[in-house]
Structures are given as structure tokens and as C-alpha cells.
Short mmCIF file of C-alpha atoms in Angstrom, two decimals:
data_model
loop_
_atom_site.label_atom_id
_atom_site.label_comp_id
_atom_site.label_asym_id
_atom_site.label_seq_id
_atom_site.Cartn_x
_atom_site.Cartn_y
_atom_site.Cartn_z
CA MET A 1 2.41 -112.19 -142.28
CA GLY A 2 3.36 -114.11 -139.52
CA HIS A 3 0.86 -114.38 -136.43
CA VAL A 4 0.84 -111.41 -134.82
CA TYR A 5 0.37 -112.51 -130.86
CA GLY A 6 -0.29 -108.42 -130.11
CA ILE A 7 -2.90 -108.22 -131.58
CA ASP A 8 -4.65 -111.65 -129.48
CA LEU A 9 -3.80 -110.05 -126.23
CA LEU A 10 -6.15 -106.89 -127.36
CA ARG A 11 -8.52 -109.27 -128.86
CA PHE A 12 -8.73 -110.20 -125.10
CA LEU A 13 -8.17 -106.56 -123.76
CA ALA A 14 -11.41 -105.39 -125.53
CA SER A 15 -14.10 -107.66 -124.62
CA ILE A 16 -13.22 -107.95 -121.08
CA ALA A 17 -13.32 -103.70 -121.28
CA VAL A 18 -16.78 -104.77 -122.68
CA VAL A 19 -18.36 -107.39 -119.78
CA LEU A 20 -16.94 -104.77 -117.32
CA PHE A 21 -19.12 -102.22 -118.57
CA HIS A 22 -21.66 -104.29 -118.46
CA PHE A 23 -21.18 -105.40 -115.29
CA LYS A 24 -20.27 -102.44 -113.97
CA TYR A 25 -24.24 -101.77 -114.37
CA PHE A 26 -25.58 -105.57 -113.33
CA GLY A 27 -28.66 -106.06 -110.90
CA LEU A 28 -28.03 -107.47 -107.63
CA GLY A 29 -31.37 -108.57 -106.32
CA ALA A 30 -32.96 -109.59 -110.21
CA PRO A 31 -31.73 -110.15 -113.88
CA GLU A 32 -31.12 -105.94 -114.76
CA HIS A 33 -28.45 -104.22 -116.53
CA ARG A 34 -28.42 -100.05 -116.12
CA ALA A 35 -29.22 -101.04 -112.46
CA THR A 36 -28.96 -97.84 -110.09
CA GLY A 37 -28.19 -97.15 -105.86
CA PRO A 38 -28.25 -100.09 -104.08
CA ASP A 39 -29.24 -102.35 -106.44
CA VAL A 40 -26.19 -101.92 -108.40
CA ALA A 41 -24.24 -105.45 -108.13
CA PHE A 42 -20.28 -104.23 -108.51
CA ASP A 43 -20.63 -100.83 -107.60
CA PHE A 44 -16.90 -101.35 -106.65
CA LEU A 45 -15.54 -101.67 -110.11
CA PRO A 46 -13.34 -98.62 -111.56
CA ASP A 47 -15.14 -95.41 -112.99
CA TRP A 48 -13.31 -96.33 -116.42
CA ALA A 49 -15.17 -99.55 -116.10
CA SER A 50 -18.40 -97.14 -117.68
CA SER A 51 -16.53 -96.21 -120.53
CA GLY A 52 -15.49 -100.50 -121.00
CA TRP A 53 -18.00 -100.42 -124.58
CA ILE A 54 -15.49 -98.81 -126.18
CA GLY A 55 -14.23 -102.28 -126.46
CA VAL A 56 -16.23 -102.76 -129.84
CA GLN A 57 -15.52 -99.66 -131.60
CA ILE A 58 -11.82 -101.50 -131.38
CA PHE A 59 -13.35 -104.83 -132.53
CA PHE A 60 -14.82 -102.66 -135.39
CA VAL A 61 -10.93 -101.68 -136.43
CA LEU A 62 -10.43 -104.76 -135.86
CA SER A 63 -12.62 -106.12 -138.11
CA GLY A 64 -11.68 -103.42 -141.09
CA TYR A 65 -8.11 -104.64 -140.47
CA VAL A 66 -8.04 -108.83 -141.20
CA ILE A 67 -11.07 -108.39 -143.21
CA ALA A 68 -9.68 -106.04 -146.00
CA GLN A 69 -6.53 -108.57 -145.44
CA SER A 70 -8.79 -112.25 -145.87
CA ALA A 71 -10.60 -110.07 -148.71
CA ILE A 72 -7.03 -110.24 -150.94
CA GLY A 73 -7.43 -113.22 -153.46
CA ALA A 74 -10.01 -114.89 -152.38
CA SER A 75 -13.43 -115.42 -153.92
CA TRP A 76 -16.78 -114.18 -152.69
CA HIS A 77 -17.81 -117.64 -152.89
CA GLY A 78 -15.37 -118.31 -149.97
CA PHE A 79 -15.01 -115.73 -148.45
CA PHE A 80 -18.17 -116.07 -147.21
CA MET A 81 -18.67 -119.58 -146.39
CA LYS A 82 -15.72 -118.78 -144.28
CA ARG A 83 -17.13 -115.98 -142.55
CA ALA A 84 -20.32 -117.66 -141.61
CA ILE A 85 -18.40 -121.24 -140.33
CA ARG A 86 -16.36 -118.74 -138.33
CA ILE A 87 -18.88 -116.48 -136.60
CA LEU A 88 -22.60 -118.67 -136.91
CA PRO A 89 -21.54 -121.56 -135.15
CA ALA A 90 -20.79 -120.03 -131.57
CA LEU A 91 -22.82 -117.71 -132.09
CA TRP A 92 -26.00 -120.36 -132.13
CA ILE A 93 -24.67 -122.00 -129.53
CA TYR A 94 -25.01 -118.79 -126.81
CA ALA A 95 -28.01 -117.75 -128.16
CA THR A 96 -29.59 -120.93 -127.47
CA ILE A 97 -28.12 -120.76 -123.78
CA ALA A 98 -29.54 -118.15 -123.72
CA LEU A 99 -33.20 -118.59 -124.97
CA LEU A 100 -33.09 -121.61 -122.32
CA VAL A 101 -31.72 -119.06 -119.51
CA ARG A 102 -35.02 -116.08 -120.25
CA ILE A 103 -37.85 -118.68 -120.32
CA ALA A 104 -36.25 -120.90 -117.17
CA SER A 105 -36.77 -117.69 -115.57
CA GLY A 106 -40.57 -117.14 -116.42
CA GLU A 107 -40.21 -114.80 -119.76
CA SER A 108 -42.83 -115.17 -122.46
CA THR A 109 -41.52 -118.09 -124.45
CA TRP A 110 -43.09 -117.04 -127.52
CA GLU A 111 -41.43 -113.44 -127.36
CA ARG A 112 -38.01 -115.55 -126.72
CA LEU A 113 -38.22 -117.23 -129.46
CA LEU A 114 -38.63 -114.41 -131.93
CA ASP A 115 -35.84 -113.15 -130.03
CA TRP A 116 -33.92 -115.99 -130.64
CA PHE A 117 -35.28 -116.63 -134.27
CA ARG A 118 -33.57 -112.59 -134.87
CA SER A 119 -30.48 -113.73 -133.43
CA MET A 120 -30.18 -116.85 -135.18
CA VAL A 121 -29.88 -115.25 -138.60
CA LEU A 122 -28.35 -112.01 -137.63
CA SER A 123 -32.02 -110.58 -138.95
CA PRO A 124 -31.45 -106.29 -139.33
CA LYS A 125 -34.43 -106.21 -137.24
CA GLY A 126 -34.75 -106.76 -133.50
CA PRO A 127 -34.76 -107.27 -130.37
CA TYR A 128 -31.93 -110.12 -130.11
CA ILE A 129 -32.30 -112.81 -127.86
CA ASP A 130 -28.59 -111.06 -126.41
CA GLY A 131 -27.94 -107.72 -125.83
CA VAL A 132 -24.30 -107.94 -128.17
CA VAL A 133 -25.74 -109.42 -131.07
CA TRP A 134 -26.66 -106.11 -132.82
CA THR A 135 -22.89 -105.68 -133.22
CA LEU A 136 -22.71 -108.97 -135.39
CA VAL A 137 -25.74 -108.42 -137.32
CA ILE A 138 -23.21 -104.02 -137.64
CA GLU A 139 -19.92 -106.99 -138.93
CA ALA A 140 -22.81 -109.23 -141.10
CA VAL A 141 -23.69 -106.06 -143.62
CA PHE A 142 -19.92 -105.20 -143.58
CA TYR A 143 -19.06 -108.73 -144.41
CA ALA A 144 -21.83 -107.85 -147.45
CA VAL A 145 -20.30 -105.15 -148.55
CA ILE A 146 -16.77 -106.71 -149.15
CA CYS A 147 -18.38 -109.58 -150.82
CA VAL A 148 -20.24 -107.23 -153.21
CA TRP A 149 -16.97 -105.22 -153.40
CA MET A 150 -15.04 -108.96 -154.70
CA VAL A 151 -17.77 -109.80 -157.16
CA VAL A 152 -17.51 -106.76 -158.56
CA GLN A 153 -13.57 -106.30 -158.24
CA GLN A 154 -13.41 -110.15 -160.10
CA ARG A 155 -15.28 -108.76 -162.97
CA ARG A 156 -14.09 -105.53 -163.69
CA GLY A 157 -10.16 -106.60 -162.84
CA GLY A 158 -7.36 -104.09 -161.44
CA GLN A 159 -5.35 -104.09 -158.39
CA GLN A 160 -7.32 -105.27 -155.61
CA LEU A 161 -5.13 -102.72 -153.35
CA VAL A 162 -6.03 -100.20 -155.15
CA SER A 163 -9.74 -100.70 -155.38
CA LEU A 164 -10.09 -101.65 -151.93
CA ASP A 165 -8.60 -98.43 -150.38
CA ARG A 166 -11.10 -96.63 -152.77
CA LEU A 167 -14.18 -98.92 -150.91
CA ALA A 168 -12.24 -97.45 -147.64
CA GLY A 169 -12.40 -93.76 -148.43
CA LEU A 170 -16.20 -93.93 -150.11
CA LEU A 171 -17.21 -95.90 -146.31
CA GLY A 172 -15.32 -93.71 -144.93
CA SER A 173 -16.52 -90.46 -146.39
CA ALA A 174 -20.45 -91.35 -146.00
CA SER A 175 -19.71 -92.55 -142.42
CA GLY A 176 -17.57 -89.64 -141.84
CA LEU A 177 -20.07 -86.88 -143.08
CA PHE A 178 -22.76 -88.56 -141.20
CA LEU A 179 -21.28 -88.03 -137.73
CA VAL A 180 -20.14 -84.34 -138.79
CA PHE A 181 -23.51 -83.21 -139.64
CA ALA A 182 -24.95 -85.76 -136.18
CA SER A 183 -22.93 -83.66 -134.35
CA VAL A 184 -23.55 -80.32 -135.72
CA ALA A 185 -27.16 -81.19 -134.98
CA ALA A 186 -26.92 -82.45 -131.38
CA ALA A 187 -24.50 -79.45 -130.53
CA MET A 188 -27.73 -76.88 -132.43
CA GLY A 189 -30.25 -78.90 -129.95
CA LEU A 190 -32.30 -79.74 -133.40
CA ALA A 191 -35.16 -81.68 -132.68
CA PHE A 192 -34.34 -84.55 -135.44
CA ALA A 193 -30.81 -85.16 -134.09
CA THR A 194 -32.35 -87.98 -131.64
CA PRO A 195 -33.80 -89.74 -134.25
CA LEU A 196 -30.21 -90.34 -136.08
CA ASP A 197 -28.93 -92.60 -133.85
CA TRP A 198 -31.71 -95.11 -135.61
CA PHE A 199 -30.34 -98.59 -135.46
CA GLY A 200 -30.89 -98.44 -139.51
CA TYR A 201 -28.43 -95.64 -139.56
CA LYS A 202 -25.90 -98.39 -137.95
CA LEU A 203 -26.52 -100.83 -140.33
CA LEU A 204 -26.33 -98.60 -142.60
CA LEU A 205 -22.34 -98.89 -141.50
CA LEU A 206 -23.11 -94.66 -141.01
CA HIS A 207 -22.35 -94.03 -137.69
CA HIS A 208 -19.42 -97.68 -137.57
CA GLY A 209 -17.97 -97.15 -140.58
CA VAL A 210 -15.03 -94.46 -140.20
CA TYR A 211 -13.82 -97.60 -138.19
CA PHE A 212 -13.78 -99.71 -140.52
CA ALA A 213 -11.94 -97.57 -143.11
CA LEU A 214 -9.43 -97.21 -140.76
CA GLY A 215 -8.55 -100.84 -140.41
CA MET A 216 -8.38 -101.13 -143.70
CA THR A 217 -6.37 -98.51 -144.87
CA LEU A 218 -4.20 -99.67 -141.27
CA PHE A 219 -3.83 -102.60 -143.32
CA SER A 220 -3.29 -101.22 -146.87
CA VAL A 221 -0.06 -99.42 -145.58
CA THR A 222 1.21 -103.09 -144.37
CA GLN A 223 1.12 -103.47 -148.10
CA ARG A 224 3.05 -100.15 -149.17
CA PRO A 225 4.62 -97.15 -148.05
CA PRO A 226 2.26 -94.86 -147.14
CA THR A 227 1.93 -91.66 -148.91
CA VAL A 228 1.18 -88.34 -147.46
CA ALA A 229 -2.49 -88.41 -148.38
CA THR A 230 -2.87 -91.82 -146.99
CA ARG A 231 -1.26 -90.52 -143.93
CA ALA A 232 -3.55 -87.66 -143.93
CA ALA A 233 -6.68 -89.98 -144.01
CA ILE A 234 -5.46 -92.29 -140.96
CA VAL A 235 -5.64 -89.39 -139.38
CA LEU A 236 -8.62 -87.75 -140.12
CA LEU A 237 -10.25 -91.49 -139.49
CA ILE A 238 -8.66 -91.01 -136.01
CA LEU A 239 -10.39 -87.96 -135.33
CA LEU A 240 -13.66 -88.82 -137.07
CA CYS A 241 -13.89 -91.84 -134.67
CA LEU A 242 -13.11 -89.77 -131.29
CA LEU A 243 -16.46 -87.99 -132.91
CA GLU A 244 -18.27 -91.32 -132.93
CA ILE A 245 -16.90 -91.41 -129.27
CA ARG A 246 -18.36 -88.52 -128.40
CA LEU A 247 -22.14 -88.82 -129.48
CA LYS A 248 -22.40 -92.09 -127.77
CA THR A 249 -21.26 -90.85 -124.34
CA ASN A 250 -23.26 -88.25 -122.18
CA THR A 251 -20.65 -86.43 -119.62
CA GLY A 252 -16.99 -84.98 -120.63
CA GLY A 253 -15.82 -87.10 -118.44
CA ASP A 254 -17.12 -89.71 -120.22
CA VAL A 255 -15.77 -88.90 -123.28
CA VAL A 256 -12.19 -88.59 -121.64
CA ILE A 257 -12.08 -91.59 -120.54
CA ALA A 258 -13.22 -93.20 -123.43
CA SER A 259 -11.61 -91.63 -125.74
CA ALA A 260 -8.01 -92.61 -124.05
CA LEU A 261 -9.07 -95.75 -124.03
CA TRP A 262 -10.01 -96.06 -127.70
CA LEU A 263 -6.51 -94.04 -128.95
CA PHE A 264 -4.36 -96.47 -126.57
CA MET A 265 -6.00 -99.92 -127.91
CA LEU A 266 -5.23 -98.40 -130.92
CA ALA A 267 -1.51 -97.57 -130.73
CA TRP A 268 -1.40 -101.15 -128.87
CA LEU A 269 -2.65 -102.42 -132.36
CA ILE A 270 -0.67 -99.82 -134.43
CA LEU A 271 2.50 -100.87 -132.19
CA SER A 272 1.80 -104.89 -133.12
CA ILE A 273 1.22 -104.47 -136.70
CA ALA A 274 4.23 -102.33 -137.30
CA LEU A 275 6.75 -103.49 -134.70
CA ARG A 276 5.32 -107.22 -134.42
CA PRO A 277 8.03 -107.79 -131.33
CA PRO A 278 9.03 -111.38 -131.37
CA ILE A 279 7.90 -113.20 -128.66
CA THR A 280 10.30 -115.94 -127.95
CA GLN A 281 9.30 -118.20 -125.90
CA ALA A 282 6.63 -120.95 -126.91
CA ARG A 283 3.95 -120.73 -123.74
CA LEU A 284 3.84 -117.09 -123.54
CA ARG A 285 2.72 -117.48 -127.07
CA GLY A 286 0.34 -120.06 -126.19
CA VAL A 287 -1.14 -117.69 -123.40
CA PHE A 288 -1.96 -115.22 -125.94
CA THR A 289 -3.13 -117.53 -128.66
CA ILE A 290 -5.66 -119.08 -125.59
CA LEU A 291 -6.54 -115.29 -124.73
CA GLY A 292 -7.34 -114.50 -128.35
CA LYS A 293 -9.35 -117.54 -128.97
CA LEU A 294 -11.74 -117.12 -125.68
CA SER A 295 -12.27 -113.30 -126.31
CA TYR A 296 -15.71 -114.43 -128.90
CA PRO A 297 -17.09 -116.87 -126.71
CA ILE A 298 -16.83 -114.30 -123.66
CA TYR A 299 -18.04 -111.45 -125.34
CA LEU A 300 -21.15 -113.59 -126.52
CA GLY A 301 -22.11 -115.50 -123.60
CA HIS A 302 -21.32 -112.75 -120.99
CA PHE A 303 -24.39 -110.46 -121.09
CA VAL A 304 -27.74 -112.73 -120.52
CA LEU A 305 -25.46 -115.65 -118.60
CA GLY A 306 -24.15 -112.46 -116.16
CA MET A 307 -26.94 -110.96 -115.70
CA TYR A 308 -29.34 -113.85 -114.64
CA LEU A 309 -26.74 -115.83 -112.81
CA VAL A 310 -25.68 -112.81 -110.66
CA PRO A 311 -28.50 -112.62 -109.08
CA HIS A 312 -28.83 -116.52 -107.73
CA LEU A 313 -25.04 -115.97 -106.76
CA ALA A 314 -25.90 -113.74 -104.71
CA LEU A 315 -28.18 -115.86 -102.65
CA VAL A 316 -25.20 -117.61 -101.54
CA ILE A 317 -22.09 -115.65 -101.39
CA GLU A 318 -22.49 -111.91 -99.72
CA ASP A 319 -19.05 -110.42 -100.48
CA ARG A 320 -19.64 -108.79 -103.02
CA THR A 321 -16.06 -109.02 -104.38
CA LEU A 322 -16.45 -113.04 -104.56
CA LEU A 323 -19.42 -112.68 -106.35
CA PHE A 324 -17.86 -110.59 -109.18
CA ALA A 325 -14.74 -113.38 -108.97
CA ALA A 326 -17.06 -116.65 -109.09
CA SER A 327 -19.06 -114.94 -112.27
CA MET A 328 -16.28 -114.13 -114.24
CA LEU A 329 -14.76 -117.54 -113.45
CA PHE A 330 -18.18 -119.39 -114.29
CA ILE A 331 -18.44 -117.32 -117.63
CA THR A 332 -15.06 -117.55 -118.65
CA THR A 333 -15.47 -121.67 -118.09
CA LEU A 334 -18.16 -122.02 -119.77
CA ALA A 335 -16.23 -119.92 -123.01
CA LEU A 336 -13.23 -121.69 -122.55
CA LEU A 337 -15.26 -125.17 -123.20
CA ILE A 338 -17.61 -123.88 -125.85
CA ALA A 339 -14.59 -122.65 -127.80
CA HIS A 340 -13.09 -126.55 -127.19
CA GLY A 341 -15.73 -128.29 -128.38
CA PRO A 342 -19.14 -127.50 -129.38
CA GLU A 343 -17.73 -124.43 -131.26
CA PRO A 344 -15.18 -126.61 -133.41
CA TRP A 345 -17.66 -129.43 -134.02
CA GLY A 346 -20.17 -126.65 -135.06
CA GLN A 347 -18.10 -125.33 -137.39
CA GLN A 348 -16.82 -128.77 -139.23
CA LYS A 349 -20.46 -129.63 -139.58
CA LEU A 350 -20.61 -126.20 -140.97
CA ARG A 351 -17.99 -126.79 -143.55
CA SER A 352 -19.21 -129.89 -144.08
CA LEU A 353 -22.41 -129.06 -145.37
CA PHE A 354 -21.26 -125.95 -147.27
CA GLN A 355 -18.95 -128.27 -149.05
CA ARG A 356 -21.59 -130.29 -149.92
CA MET A 357 -23.69 -128.18 -151.40
CA VAL A 358 -21.23 -125.87 -153.30
CA PRO A 359 -18.73 -127.30 -155.77
CA ALA A 360 -15.12 -127.09 -154.65
CA GLN A 361 -13.73 -124.98 -157.12
CA ALA A 362 -16.31 -121.77 -155.96
CA SER A 363 -14.44 -121.31 -152.90
CA THR A 364 -11.02 -121.31 -154.27
CA PRO A 365 -9.23 -117.77 -154.19
CA ARG A 366 -9.33 -116.28 -157.99
CA PRO A 367 -7.24 -113.57 -158.62
CA THR A 368 -7.86 -110.71 -160.85
CA GLY A 369 -5.33 -108.27 -161.80
CA PRO A 370 -2.02 -107.41 -159.05
CA VAL A 371 -2.33 -108.88 -155.47
CA SER A 372 -0.60 -108.42 -152.73
CA THR A 373 2.35 -110.74 -152.30
CA THR A 374 0.54 -111.60 -148.77
CA PRO A 375 -0.72 -114.73 -149.23
CA PRO A 376 -5.17 -115.30 -147.82
CA ILE A 377 -5.22 -115.74 -144.06
CA GLU A 378 -6.14 -118.93 -143.19
CA ARG A 379 -5.74 -120.97 -139.80
CA ASN A 380 -6.85 -124.69 -139.97
CA GLY A 381 -8.57 -124.13 -143.34
CA GLN A 382 -10.54 -121.12 -142.28
CA LEU A 383 -10.02 -117.28 -143.03
CA ILE A 384 -9.85 -115.06 -139.97
CA HIS A 385 -12.10 -113.19 -138.36
CA PRO A 386 -11.90 -109.99 -136.29
CA TRP A 387 -11.98 -111.89 -133.01
CA GLU A 388 -9.02 -114.05 -134.74
CA ASN A 389 -5.74 -113.38 -135.90
CA THR A 390 -3.26 -112.84 -138.36
#
């Protein structure tokens, strides 16, 4: 399969949705998220920005799709190393920046160092130095599940695609049953409904497993004609994803807006995969590629930097619109610089380290049984991350 430029644009839009969600509640006079009343810096942002968190749910669907495609025909060694090379350098850079910013703001050095360390190693236990790191921890758990599947698959043999479908079914079923149970408990006002939001359940992929399963199933139907059962599974998974969105929202209006935004982005993903409209202008293709490449750094860098930057800029920029534009420009410019400098440099260093630690043959794909004719997705020697495109 060639490059899907629609996914580039979708990744960028999902990142911006999350950025707007956080900016909607940044404090004006002090670093604060979920500020209220006159303390809100950008109260002029549209109401739908309050539902921008669904960009994370789209990232999880993208992850299920792209990681499933990446796993076909690869060894677990190569898969693990390439995931680490893709995710960790940018995370380490932004986590360190967040650490310095928070310490410079007068926060406890020791506590922030602990938060920084937990973020650097993607610890399953927080708190983290930046509010978005928890999503990468969830991603890491999903990658671990895929690695285990690859080990089992390579030992047992058989058709990888069929085995991957079974994994998606297991993941979607476990998560779906949990979401139904949690929804019933919440509707009945049972005492244990609130504890079901515990982060440990998220680490078990019980909250977000339906999104990964949906992405994996969407990949499956690109490899062979979908059956009636597959179509039914996709519809059911979409309904379960909407159920998870309903659990996360607090008001009826938020449910409608969040669900509509998520469905719109999902429709764009499906159309991008199914129709793959050609983009003939090289300049336009380049723009989409740049936007896709910026999505991960923008996502990593907007929360802490934005929250601590806004009050300082507000001292010299009184106009709220100009203040918002200046904050966005700073975050985007920094993301552009990191994406074209420190991040690829860190990736190269980490790749060299892995090459010294692991024999070259360990990362060589070793297909077992019939494998899709679609080659592993690689660009510049790297398998693609959900913020990367096919």
C-alpha cells in the first residue's frame, strides 16, 4: 500500500483537537488547567473545543490500524525496537523541557524529577511530568500485547491475518463487556461505578481496547473482502466506542458534540483508506506530510508548555486573540524545530544503540505461514507509529 495522505491530515486534526481542548481551560494569571470564569485565558474558543479530547480516541483507532499492518511479517524484536525508536526520543526531549519549565516555575525539584523519571520510562504508575504522557503509556501496553502475540504467532505458525483478527476480537470483546458493565453501573448509580474509572483498568485496555480493536479490524478488511460477520463486528465496535465516549462525557450536549466529532474523523479515516484519492500536486502532498510529522511533537509539547507559557505572555500581550495566536505559534515552531533536529538525531542514536545490543538478524522479519502480500510499512528504516502514515 502506498502513502495515505488523508491519514496525515487526520493525525494533525486530531492533535489540534486535543490542543484546543486544553487551551480552552488554560488559566490567564497562573499555570492552571480547568480554570473557570474570568480566570480562563481563551474563553472565546468554540464550545466544541470542550470535546477536543476525542482526538486521543482517534489516535487509538489509528494505532490499531497502523500497528496491525506493521506487525504483519515482522519479528517481535524488530517491532519493539522500531516502536521505541519512534516514540521515545521525542518523549524524552519534551519530558525534559517540561521538567525544566516546572522547576523554573518554583515547583518541588525532587517531586518533578520523580514525575520526569516515570515519564521517561513510561511507568504504569503516575503522576507524570506532562498530562499527555498517560496516553503513551496506554499505547505502550498495546504494543506489548502485539509483541506477545507476535511471539506466540511465530512459535505456533498459521495465518497471521487470521490470528490477528482473533486478537482484535478478544481485545474488543473484553473491552466491550467492561464498558457495558460500567455503563449499567453508572446508569443505576451504583457505588462501584466511579472506581471503574481507575487508571489500572485503562492499563488493561478495558477502557480503550475497543478503539484498538476497531483499527485492527479496519486493517483486516483492506487485506481481503469483508464478510457479513466482519461488517457486523465493525458496527458493534463503533457503537462500543461511542459508549466509551458517553462514559467520559458529563452532559448530554457534550455527548452529541464529542460523538459527532469522533464519527466525522472516523469517516475521514475510512474514506482515506477505502478511496485513497490521489493528490497529484507534489506541493500539497508535501504539506500533508509535514502536518502529519508535526502532529506528534505538537501533541507532546502543547500541554505543559502552553499552560506555563500563557500567563507569561499575557503580561505583554493584552489582546486574547493575539495571545492565543502567539502561544500556538510558539508551540508549533518548537515542534517544527524538534521534528527536524533533536528528534531524528535522538532516533539515530537510539537505533545505533539497539544495533550494537542486538544482532542484525534479530530484527529481520520472519514470516510464519501465509502472510499478506502487503509489505511491512517502512520509511527510512522505521515502522510507522500511529502519528506516522502508511
